């Protein structure tokens, strides 16, 4: 495990208050490869004022998100939130295994564990704790016979403390006032071979022992754990590699800045770029005069998924994945986007009035 700031033995900053300072306005969008992206149905928003009580309110339908999954949940009975994405590793298909069972099961477990937490003053609100317990639950129950998944999840508290655990090549990026403030780096064993949690069937383990070779199975403790301070107006984006393989950091910044400034959530004047008071209304349901993506966070998520989807199917526009293939395997003559499942969570940080 690696950490970038606060060590794991320090007290958790998640201390409940009567009046939270920050809230996280969350939206998500998704699209499975091989399916047409429909922004009317492939979108989700989360109201931090209500407690999610059923999985149907949390998770994308399997056909619409493919092997990608996500979760959003309150963290216990506080105003803190937990959210993240998981990407079922497609390579397991060679063994006849659909990793969608694993990624969706992992997200279901993480949402349940986060929602049932009752000790916000302890370190069990750290995302690695949530990830590790959800993974152990899958192993203990034994209902999922095999598969693997990456994961990138966070817990955010009312004081503006964001804790992130990233395992594999999903990831997150933090935007602040027309700039990239932070972004995660992927964890890979080799090209296109991400760190992953997995369930390895006994038959495959036996064959590996007989003929040699090793199945990939990393641990939640291998996740890259980082701590961040968020500010009013920050945009947090968590996404699977269907985004990162097709859109560069610069392209994502362009999309976010265009929407944030176009909707007047960020404003540029004599004092530079500032957060507008309009952001409070824009991030409420109905804040954007559209029927489906009717708030700013949903609008951002839909725009990113739509652009990543278009690029993934463009055979003439080389995205980040194509450039990596050209670098490591120039003889492949690879061009265009990378068709994949796509899942995005957008959280806009708002200081409460």
Coordinates of N, CA, C and O in Angstrom, one line a residue, residues 142-246:
X142 N -18.7 -16.9 -1.7 CA -18.4 -17.9 -2.7 C -19.5 -18.0 -3.8 O -19.5 -19.0 -4.5
X143 N -20.3 -17.0 -3.9 CA -21.3 -17.0 -5.0 C -20.8 -16.6 -6.3 O -21.4 -17.0 -7.4
X144 N -19.7 -15.9 -6.4 CA -19.1 -15.5 -7.7 C -17.9 -16.5 -7.9 O -16.9 -16.5 -7.2
X145 N -18.1 -17.3 -9.0 CA -17.1 -18.3 -9.3 C -15.8 -17.9 -9.8 O -14.8 -18.6 -9.7
X146 N -15.7 -16.7 -10.4 CA -14.4 -16.3 -10.9 C -14.6 -14.9 -11.6 O -15.7 -14.4 -11.8
X147 N -13.4 -14.3 -11.8 CA -13.4 -13.0 -12.5 C -12.5 -12.0 -11.7 O -12.0 -12.3 -10.7
X148 N -12.3 -10.8 -12.3 CA -11.5 -9.8 -11.7 C -12.0 -8.4 -12.0 O -12.8 -8.2 -12.9
X149 N -11.5 -7.5 -11.2 CA -12.0 -6.1 -11.4 C -11.0 -5.1 -10.8 O -10.3 -5.4 -9.8
X150 N -10.9 -4.0 -11.5 CA -10.2 -2.8 -10.9 C -11.2 -2.1 -10.1 O -12.4 -2.3 -10.1
X151 N -10.7 -1.1 -9.3 CA -11.6 -0.3 -8.5 C -11.0 1.1 -8.2 O -9.8 1.2 -8.0
X152 N -11.8 2.1 -8.2 CA -11.3 3.4 -7.7 C -12.5 4.0 -7.0 O -13.6 4.3 -7.5
X153 N -12.3 4.3 -5.7 CA -13.4 4.8 -4.8 C -12.9 5.8 -3.9 O -11.7 6.0 -3.7
X154 N -13.8 6.6 -3.3 CA -13.5 7.7 -2.4 C -14.5 7.8 -1.3 O -15.6 7.4 -1.4
X155 N -14.1 8.4 -0.2 CA -15.0 8.9 0.8 C -14.7 10.4 1.0 O -13.6 10.8 1.0
X156 N -15.8 11.1 1.0 CA -15.7 12.6 1.2 C -16.4 13.0 2.4 O -17.6 12.6 2.7
X157 N -15.8 13.9 3.2 CA -16.5 14.3 4.4 C -16.9 15.8 4.4 O -16.5 16.5 3.4
X158 N -17.6 16.2 5.3 CA -18.2 17.6 5.3 C -17.2 18.7 5.5 O -17.5 19.9 5.3
X159 N -16.0 18.3 6.0 CA -14.9 19.3 6.1 C -14.1 19.5 4.9 O -13.1 20.2 4.9
X160 N -14.4 18.7 3.8 CA -13.6 18.9 2.6 C -12.4 18.0 2.5 O -11.5 18.2 1.7
X161 N -12.4 16.9 3.3 CA -11.4 15.9 3.2 C -11.8 14.7 2.3 O -12.9 14.1 2.5
X162 N -11.0 14.5 1.3 CA -11.3 13.4 0.3 C -10.3 12.3 0.4 O -9.1 12.6 0.3
X163 N -10.7 11.1 0.7 CA -9.8 10.0 0.7 C -10.1 9.1 -0.5 O -11.2 8.7 -0.8
X164 N -9.0 8.7 -1.2 CA -9.2 7.9 -2.4 C -8.3 6.6 -2.4 O -7.2 6.6 -1.9
X165 N -8.9 5.5 -2.8 CA -8.2 4.3 -3.0 C -8.3 3.9 -4.5 O -9.4 3.7 -5.0
X166 N -7.2 3.7 -5.1 CA -7.2 3.4 -6.6 C -6.4 2.1 -6.8 O -5.2 2.0 -6.5
X167 N -7.1 1.1 -7.3 CA -6.4 -0.2 -7.7 C -6.6 -0.5 -9.1 O -7.8 -0.7 -9.6
X168 N -5.6 -0.4 -9.9 CA -5.7 -0.7 -11.4 C -5.7 0.5 -12.2 O -5.2 1.5 -11.9
X169 N -6.4 0.4 -13.4 CA -6.3 1.4 -14.4 C -7.7 2.2 -14.5 O -7.8 2.9 -15.5
X170 N -8.6 2.1 -13.6 CA -9.6 3.1 -13.4 C -8.9 4.2 -12.7 O -7.7 4.1 -12.4
X171 N -9.6 5.3 -12.5 CA -8.9 6.4 -11.8 C -9.7 7.6 -11.6 O -10.9 7.6 -11.9
X172 N -9.1 8.7 -11.1 CA -9.9 9.9 -10.9 C -9.0 11.2 -11.2 O -7.8 11.1 -11.3
X173 N -9.7 12.3 -11.4 CA -9.1 13.5 -11.7 C -9.9 14.6 -10.9 O -11.1 14.6 -10.8
X174 N -9.1 15.6 -10.4 CA -9.7 16.7 -9.7 C -9.5 18.0 -10.4 O -8.4 18.4 -10.7
X175 N -10.6 18.7 -10.8 CA -10.5 19.9 -11.6 C -10.8 21.1 -10.6 O -11.7 21.0 -9.8
X176 N -10.1 22.2 -10.8 CA -10.3 23.4 -10.0 C -10.1 24.6 -10.8 O -9.0 24.9 -11.3
X177 N -11.2 25.3 -11.1 CA -11.2 26.6 -11.8 C -10.4 26.6 -13.0 O -9.3 27.2 -13.2
X178 N -10.9 25.8 -14.0 CA -10.2 25.8 -15.3 C -8.8 25.2 -15.3 O -8.0 25.4 -16.2
X179 N -8.5 24.3 -14.3 CA -7.2 23.7 -14.3 C -7.4 22.3 -13.7 O -8.3 22.0 -13.0
X180 N -6.4 21.4 -14.0 CA -6.3 20.1 -13.4 C -5.5 20.2 -12.1 O -4.3 20.6 -12.2
X181 N -6.1 19.9 -11.0 CA -5.5 20.1 -9.7 C -4.7 18.8 -9.3 O -3.7 18.9 -8.7
X182 N -5.3 17.6 -9.7 CA -4.7 16.4 -9.3 C -5.3 15.3 -10.2 O -6.4 15.4 -10.6
X183 N -4.4 14.3 -10.6 CA -5.0 13.1 -11.2 C -4.2 11.9 -10.8 O -3.0 12.0 -10.4
X184 N -4.9 10.7 -10.8 CA -4.3 9.5 -10.4 C -3.5 8.9 -11.5 O -3.7 9.1 -12.7
X185 N -2.5 8.0 -11.2 CA -1.8 7.3 -12.2 C -2.2 5.8 -12.1 O -2.5 5.2 -11.1
X186 N -2.3 5.2 -13.3 CA -2.8 3.8 -13.3 C -1.7 2.8 -12.7 O -0.5 3.1 -12.7
X187 N -2.2 1.7 -12.2 CA -1.4 0.7 -11.7 C -1.4 -0.5 -12.6 O -2.5 -1.1 -12.8
X188 N -0.3 -0.9 -13.2 CA -0.3 -2.0 -14.2 C 0.9 -2.9 -13.9 O 2.0 -2.4 -13.5
X189 N 0.7 -4.2 -14.2 CA 1.8 -5.1 -14.1 C 2.6 -5.1 -15.4 O 3.8 -5.3 -15.5
X190 N 1.9 -4.8 -16.5 CA 2.5 -4.7 -17.8 C 1.5 -3.9 -18.7 O 0.4 -3.5 -18.2
X191 N 1.8 -3.7 -20.0 CA 0.9 -3.0 -20.8 C -0.4 -3.6 -20.9 O -0.5 -4.8 -21.1
X192 N -1.5 -2.8 -20.6 CA -2.9 -3.3 -20.7 C -3.1 -4.5 -19.7 O -4.0 -5.3 -20.0
X193 N -2.4 -4.5 -18.6 CA -2.5 -5.6 -17.6 C -2.6 -4.9 -16.3 O -1.6 -4.8 -15.5
X194 N -3.8 -4.5 -15.9 CA -4.0 -3.7 -14.6 C -3.9 -4.5 -13.4 O -4.2 -5.7 -13.4
X195 N -3.5 -3.9 -12.3 CA -3.8 -4.5 -11.0 C -5.3 -4.8 -10.9 O -6.1 -4.0 -11.4
X196 N -5.6 -5.8 -10.1 CA -7.0 -6.2 -10.1 C -7.2 -7.1 -8.9 O -6.3 -7.9 -8.5
X197 N -8.4 -7.0 -8.3 CA -8.9 -8.0 -7.3 C -9.5 -9.1 -8.1 O -10.1 -8.9 -9.2
X198 N -9.4 -10.3 -7.7 CA -10.0 -11.4 -8.5 C -10.4 -12.6 -7.6 O -10.0 -12.8 -6.5
X199 N -11.2 -13.4 -8.2 CA -11.6 -14.7 -7.7 C -11.1 -15.7 -8.7 O -11.6 -15.7 -9.9
X200 N -10.2 -16.6 -8.3 CA -9.6 -17.6 -9.3 C -10.2 -19.0 -9.0 O -10.1 -19.5 -7.9
X201 N -11.0 -19.5 -10.0 CA -11.6 -20.8 -9.8 C -10.5 -21.9 -9.5 O -9.4 -21.9 -10.0
X202 N -10.9 -22.9 -8.7 CA -9.9 -24.0 -8.4 C -9.3 -24.7 -9.6 O -8.2 -25.0 -9.6
X203 N -10.1 -24.8 -10.6 CA -9.7 -25.5 -11.8 C -8.5 -24.8 -12.5 O -7.5 -25.4 -12.9
X204 N -8.7 -23.4 -12.5 CA -7.6 -22.6 -13.2 C -6.4 -22.6 -12.3 O -5.3 -22.6 -12.8
X205 N -6.6 -22.6 -11.0 CA -5.4 -22.6 -10.1 C -4.7 -24.0 -10.3 O -3.4 -24.0 -10.3
X206 N -5.4 -25.0 -10.4 CA -4.8 -26.4 -10.6 C -4.0 -26.4 -11.9 O -2.9 -27.0 -12.0
X207 N -4.6 -25.9 -13.0 CA -3.9 -25.9 -14.3 C -2.6 -25.0 -14.2 O -1.6 -25.3 -14.8
X208 N -2.7 -23.9 -13.5 CA -1.5 -23.0 -13.3 C -0.4 -23.8 -12.6 O 0.8 -23.6 -12.9
X209 N -0.7 -24.5 -11.6 CA 0.3 -25.3 -10.8 C 0.9 -26.4 -11.7 O 2.1 -26.7 -11.6
X210 N 0.0 -27.0 -12.6 CA 0.5 -28.1 -13.4 C 1.4 -27.6 -14.5 O 2.4 -28.2 -14.8
X211 N 1.0 -26.6 -15.2 CA 1.7 -26.1 -16.4 C 2.5 -24.9 -16.2 O 3.2 -24.4 -17.1
X212 N 2.5 -24.3 -15.0 CA 3.2 -23.1 -14.8 C 2.4 -21.9 -15.1 O 1.3 -21.9 -15.6
X213 N 2.9 -20.7 -14.7 CA 2.2 -19.5 -14.9 C 1.5 -19.0 -13.7 O 1.4 -19.8 -12.7
X214 N 1.0 -17.8 -13.7 CA 0.4 -17.2 -12.5 C -0.8 -16.4 -12.8 O -0.7 -15.6 -13.7
X215 N -1.9 -16.6 -12.2 CA -3.0 -15.8 -12.4 C -2.9 -14.5 -11.5 O -2.5 -14.5 -10.4
X216 N -3.3 -13.4 -12.1 CA -3.2 -12.1 -11.4 C -4.2 -12.0 -10.3 O -5.4 -12.3 -10.5
X217 N -3.8 -11.7 -9.1 CA -4.7 -11.5 -8.0 C -4.0 -10.6 -7.0 O -3.2 -11.0 -6.2
X218 N -4.3 -9.3 -7.1 CA -3.7 -8.3 -6.2 C -4.6 -8.2 -4.9 O -5.7 -8.8 -4.8
X219 N -4.2 -7.4 -4.0 CA -4.8 -7.2 -2.7 C -5.4 -5.8 -2.6 O -4.8 -4.9 -3.2
X220 N -6.4 -5.6 -1.8 CA -6.8 -4.2 -1.5 C -5.7 -3.4 -0.9 O -5.7 -2.1 -1.1
X221 N -4.8 -4.0 -0.2 CA -3.7 -3.3 0.4 C -2.7 -2.8 -0.7 O -1.8 -1.9 -0.4
X222 N -2.8 -3.3 -1.9 CA -2.0 -2.8 -3.0 C -2.5 -1.5 -3.6 O -1.8 -0.9 -4.5
X223 N -3.6 -1.1 -3.2 CA -4.2 0.2 -3.8 C -3.4 1.4 -3.4 O -2.7 1.4 -2.4
X224 N -3.4 2.3 -4.3 CA -2.7 3.6 -4.1 C -3.7 4.5 -3.4 O -4.7 4.9 -3.9
X225 N -3.4 4.8 -2.1 CA -4.2 5.6 -1.2 C -3.7 7.0 -1.1 O -2.6 7.2 -0.8
X226 N -4.6 7.9 -1.4 CA -4.2 9.4 -1.4 C -5.2 10.2 -0.6 O -6.4 9.8 -0.5
X227 N -4.8 11.3 -0.1 CA -5.6 12.2 0.7 C -5.6 13.6 0.0 O -4.6 14.1 -0.4
X228 N -6.8 14.2 -0.1 CA -6.9 15.5 -0.8 C -7.8 16.4 0.0 O -8.8 16.0 0.6
X229 N -7.6 17.7 -0.2 CA -8.5 18.7 0.3 C -9.3 19.3 -0.8 O -8.7 19.7 -1.8
X230 N -10.6 19.3 -0.7 CA -11.4 19.9 -1.8 C -11.8 21.3 -1.4 O -11.9 21.6 -0.2
X231 N -12.2 22.0 -2.4 CA -12.7 23.4 -2.2 C -14.0 23.6 -2.9 O -14.4 22.8 -3.8
X232 N -14.7 24.6 -2.5 CA -16.0 25.0 -3.2 C -15.8 25.1 -4.7 O -14.9 25.8 -5.1
X233 N -16.6 24.4 -5.5 CA -16.5 24.5 -6.9 C -15.6 23.5 -7.6 O -15.6 23.4 -8.8
X234 N -14.9 22.7 -6.8 CA -14.1 21.6 -7.4 C -15.0 20.6 -8.1 O -16.1 20.3 -7.7
X235 N -14.5 20.0 -9.2 CA -15.2 18.9 -9.9 C -14.3 17.7 -9.8 O -13.1 17.7 -10.2
X236 N -14.9 16.6 -9.2 CA -14.2 15.3 -9.1 C -14.8 14.4 -10.1 O -16.0 14.2 -10.1
X237 N -13.9 13.7 -10.8 CA -14.4 12.8 -11.8 C -13.7 11.4 -11.6 O -12.5 11.3 -11.6
X238 N -14.5 10.4 -11.4 CA -14.0 9.0 -11.3 C -14.5 8.2 -12.5 O -15.7 8.3 -12.8
X239 N -13.6 7.5 -13.1 CA -14.0 6.8 -14.4 C -13.2 5.6 -14.6 O -12.1 5.4 -14.1
X240 N -13.8 4.7 -15.4 CA -13.1 3.5 -15.8 C -12.2 3.8 -17.0 O -12.3 4.9 -17.6
X241 N -11.5 2.8 -17.5 CA -10.5 3.0 -18.5 C -11.1 3.3 -19.9 O -10.4 3.7 -20.8
X242 N -12.4 3.1 -20.0 CA -13.1 3.4 -21.2 C -13.0 4.9 -21.5 O -13.1 5.4 -22.7
X243 N -12.8 5.7 -20.4 CA -12.6 7.1 -20.6 C -11.1 7.4 -20.8 O -10.7 8.1 -21.8
X244 N -10.2 6.9 -19.9 CA -8.8 7.3 -20.0 C -8.1 6.8 -21.2 O -7.2 7.4 -21.7
X245 N -8.6 5.7 -21.8 CA -8.0 5.1 -23.0 C -8.4 5.9 -24.3 O -7.8 5.8 -25.3
X246 N -9.4 6.8 -24.2 CA -9.9 7.5 -25.3 C -9.8 9.0 -25.2 O -9.8 9.7 -26.2

